[in-house]
Coordinates of N, CA, C and O in Angstrom, one line a residue:
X212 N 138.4 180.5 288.3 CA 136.9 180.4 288.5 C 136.3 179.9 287.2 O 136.1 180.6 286.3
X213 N 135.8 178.2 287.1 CA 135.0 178.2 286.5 C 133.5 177.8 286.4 O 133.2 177.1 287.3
X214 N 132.2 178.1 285.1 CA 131.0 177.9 285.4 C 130.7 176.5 284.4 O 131.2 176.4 283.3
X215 N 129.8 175.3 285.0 CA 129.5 174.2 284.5 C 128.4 174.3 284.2 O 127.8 175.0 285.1
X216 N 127.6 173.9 283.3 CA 126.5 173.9 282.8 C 126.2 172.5 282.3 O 127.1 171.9 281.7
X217 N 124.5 171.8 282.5 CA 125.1 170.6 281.8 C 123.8 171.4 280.4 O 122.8 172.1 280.8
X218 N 124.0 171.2 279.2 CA 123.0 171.4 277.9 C 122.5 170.2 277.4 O 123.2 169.2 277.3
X219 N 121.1 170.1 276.8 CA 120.3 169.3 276.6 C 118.9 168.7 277.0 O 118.1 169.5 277.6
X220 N 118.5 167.7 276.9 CA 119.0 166.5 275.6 C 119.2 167.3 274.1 O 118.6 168.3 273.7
X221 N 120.3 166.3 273.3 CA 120.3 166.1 271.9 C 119.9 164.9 271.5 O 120.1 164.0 272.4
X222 N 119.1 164.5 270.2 CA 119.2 163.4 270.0 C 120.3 163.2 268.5 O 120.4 163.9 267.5
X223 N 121.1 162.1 268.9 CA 122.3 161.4 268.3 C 122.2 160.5 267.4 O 121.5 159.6 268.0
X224 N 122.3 160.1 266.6 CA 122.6 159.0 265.4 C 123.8 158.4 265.1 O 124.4 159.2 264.3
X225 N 124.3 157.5 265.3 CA 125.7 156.8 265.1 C 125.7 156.7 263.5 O 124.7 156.4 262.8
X226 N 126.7 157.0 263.0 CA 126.9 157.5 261.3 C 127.3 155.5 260.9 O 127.4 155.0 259.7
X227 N 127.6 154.7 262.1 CA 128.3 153.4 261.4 C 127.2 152.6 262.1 O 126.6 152.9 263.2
X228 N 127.1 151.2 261.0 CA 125.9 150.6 260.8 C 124.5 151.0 260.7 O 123.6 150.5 261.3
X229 N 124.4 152.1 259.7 CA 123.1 152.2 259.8 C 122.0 151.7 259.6 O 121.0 152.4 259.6
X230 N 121.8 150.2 259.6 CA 120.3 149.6 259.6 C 120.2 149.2 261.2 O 119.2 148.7 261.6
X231 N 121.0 149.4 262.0 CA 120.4 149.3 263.7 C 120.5 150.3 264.3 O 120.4 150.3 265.5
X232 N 120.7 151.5 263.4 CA 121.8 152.8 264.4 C 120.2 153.5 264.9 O 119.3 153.9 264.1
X233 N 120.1 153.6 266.3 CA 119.0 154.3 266.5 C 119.2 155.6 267.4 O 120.2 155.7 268.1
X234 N 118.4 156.7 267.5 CA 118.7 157.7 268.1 C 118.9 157.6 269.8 O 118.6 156.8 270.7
X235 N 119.3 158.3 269.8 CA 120.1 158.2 271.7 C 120.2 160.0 272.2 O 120.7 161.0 271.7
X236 N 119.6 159.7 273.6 CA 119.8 160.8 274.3 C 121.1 161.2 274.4 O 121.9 160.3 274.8
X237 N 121.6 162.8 274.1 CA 123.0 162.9 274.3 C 123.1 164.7 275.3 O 122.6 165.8 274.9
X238 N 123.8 164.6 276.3 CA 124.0 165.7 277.1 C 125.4 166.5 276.5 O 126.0 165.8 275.7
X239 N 125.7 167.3 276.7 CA 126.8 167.6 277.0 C 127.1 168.7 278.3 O 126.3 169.4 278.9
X240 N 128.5 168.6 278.2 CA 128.8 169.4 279.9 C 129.2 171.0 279.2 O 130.2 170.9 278.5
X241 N 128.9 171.7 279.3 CA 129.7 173.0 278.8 C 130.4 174.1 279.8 O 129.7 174.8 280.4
X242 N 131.9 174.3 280.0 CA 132.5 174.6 280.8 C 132.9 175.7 280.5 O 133.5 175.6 279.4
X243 N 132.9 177.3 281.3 CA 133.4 178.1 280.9 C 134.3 178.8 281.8 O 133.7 179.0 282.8
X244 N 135.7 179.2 281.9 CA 136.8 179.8 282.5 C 136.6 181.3 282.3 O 136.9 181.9 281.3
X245 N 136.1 182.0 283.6 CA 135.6 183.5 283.5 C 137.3 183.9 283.5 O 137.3 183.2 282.5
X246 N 138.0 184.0 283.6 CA 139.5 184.3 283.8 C 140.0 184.5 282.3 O 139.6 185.6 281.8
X247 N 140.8 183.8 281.5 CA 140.5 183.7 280.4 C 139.6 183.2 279.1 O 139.9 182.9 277.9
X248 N 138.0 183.2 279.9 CA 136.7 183.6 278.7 C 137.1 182.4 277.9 O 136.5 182.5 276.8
X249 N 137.6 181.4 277.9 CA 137.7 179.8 277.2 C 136.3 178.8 277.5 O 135.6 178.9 278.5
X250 N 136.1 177.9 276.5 CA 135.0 177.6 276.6 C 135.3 176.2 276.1 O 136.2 176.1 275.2
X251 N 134.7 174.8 276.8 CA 135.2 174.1 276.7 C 133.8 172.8 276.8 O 133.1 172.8 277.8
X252 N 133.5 172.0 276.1 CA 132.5 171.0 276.3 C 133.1 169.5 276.2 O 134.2 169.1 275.7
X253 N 132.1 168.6 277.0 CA 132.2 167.4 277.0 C 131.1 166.9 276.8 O 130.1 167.5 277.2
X254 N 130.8 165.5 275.8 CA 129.8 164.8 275.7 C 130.0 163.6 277.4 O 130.9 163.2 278.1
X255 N 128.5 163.6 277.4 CA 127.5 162.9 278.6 C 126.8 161.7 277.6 O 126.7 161.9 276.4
X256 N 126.5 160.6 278.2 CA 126.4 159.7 278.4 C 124.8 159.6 278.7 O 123.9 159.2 277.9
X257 N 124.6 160.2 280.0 CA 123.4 160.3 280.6 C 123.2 161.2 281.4 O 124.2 161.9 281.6
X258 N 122.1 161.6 282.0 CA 122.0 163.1 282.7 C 122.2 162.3 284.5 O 121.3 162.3 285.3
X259 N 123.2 162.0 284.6 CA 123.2 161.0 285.8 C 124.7 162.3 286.6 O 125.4 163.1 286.1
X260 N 124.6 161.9 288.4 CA 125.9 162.2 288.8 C 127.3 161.8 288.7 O 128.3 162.4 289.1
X261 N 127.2 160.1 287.9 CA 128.5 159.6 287.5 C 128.7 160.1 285.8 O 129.8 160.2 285.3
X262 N 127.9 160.3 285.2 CA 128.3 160.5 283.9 C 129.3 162.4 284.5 O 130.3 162.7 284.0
X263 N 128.6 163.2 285.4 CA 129.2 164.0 285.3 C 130.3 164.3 285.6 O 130.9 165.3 285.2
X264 N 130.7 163.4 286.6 CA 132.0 163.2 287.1 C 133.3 162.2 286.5 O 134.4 162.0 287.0
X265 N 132.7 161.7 285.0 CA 133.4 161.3 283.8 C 133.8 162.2 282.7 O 134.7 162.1 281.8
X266 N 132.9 163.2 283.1 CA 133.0 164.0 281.7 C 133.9 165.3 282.6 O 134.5 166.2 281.9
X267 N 133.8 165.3 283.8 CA 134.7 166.5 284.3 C 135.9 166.2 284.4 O 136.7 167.1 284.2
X268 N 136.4 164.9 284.9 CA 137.7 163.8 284.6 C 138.2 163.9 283.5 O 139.2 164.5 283.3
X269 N 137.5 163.4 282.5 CA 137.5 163.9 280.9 C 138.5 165.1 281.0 O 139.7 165.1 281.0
X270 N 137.4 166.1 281.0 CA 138.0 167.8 280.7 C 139.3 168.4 281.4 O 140.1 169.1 280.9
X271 N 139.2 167.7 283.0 CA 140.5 168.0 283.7 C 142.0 167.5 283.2 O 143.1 168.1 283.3
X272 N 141.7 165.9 282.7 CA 142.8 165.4 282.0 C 143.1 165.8 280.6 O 144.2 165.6 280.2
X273 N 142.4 166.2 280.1 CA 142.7 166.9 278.7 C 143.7 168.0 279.0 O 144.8 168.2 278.5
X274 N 143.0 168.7 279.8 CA 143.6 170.2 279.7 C 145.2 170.2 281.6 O 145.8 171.1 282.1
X275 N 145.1 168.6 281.7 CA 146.2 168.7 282.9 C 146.2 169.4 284.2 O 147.2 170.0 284.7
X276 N 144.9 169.2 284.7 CA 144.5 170.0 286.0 C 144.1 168.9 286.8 O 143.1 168.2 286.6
X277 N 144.8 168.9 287.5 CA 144.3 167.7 288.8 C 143.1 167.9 289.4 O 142.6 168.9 290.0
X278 N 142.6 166.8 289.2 CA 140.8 166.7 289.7 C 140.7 165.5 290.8 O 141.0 164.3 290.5
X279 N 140.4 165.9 292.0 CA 139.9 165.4 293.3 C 138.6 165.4 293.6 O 138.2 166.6 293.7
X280 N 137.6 164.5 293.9 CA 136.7 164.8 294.6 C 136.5 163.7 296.0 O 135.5 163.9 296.8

C-alpha cells in the first residue's frame, strides 16, 4: 500500500553556467510505503499527467517493481 503526493512548486537554480542559469519551477513526487514506513521522492519536470507517469517509472525502476499502466 502506497500514498503519492505531488509537493510544490520549488524554485530551482542550475549551479552550471551561471550567467544564463535562471530559476525554474520544480515539483517533486513524494511516495510513501505504509507497510514498511519508507519514503521515497522524485523530481517533476512540470505539474503535468506525463511528468507524473515519468517520475513514477523513475521510482518503480529504481527500486525493481514492475509498473503498468
Amino acid at each position: 500500500i502506497i500514498n503519492i503526493d505531488i509537493i510544490g512548486p520549488f524554485w530551482a537554480q542550475a549551479d552550471h553556467n551561471l550567467r544564463n542559469s535562471k530559476k525554474s519551477k520544480l515539483f517533486v513526487l513524494a511516495i510513501f510505503d505504509q507497510i514498511s514506513c519508507a519514503i521515497a521522492f522524485e523530481t517533476m519536470g512540470s505539474y503535468s499527467t506525463n511528468s507524473l507517469l515519468i517520475a513514477l517509472e523513475t521510482h518503480f525502476a529504481r527500486t525493481t517493481v514492475k509498473f503498468a499502466v
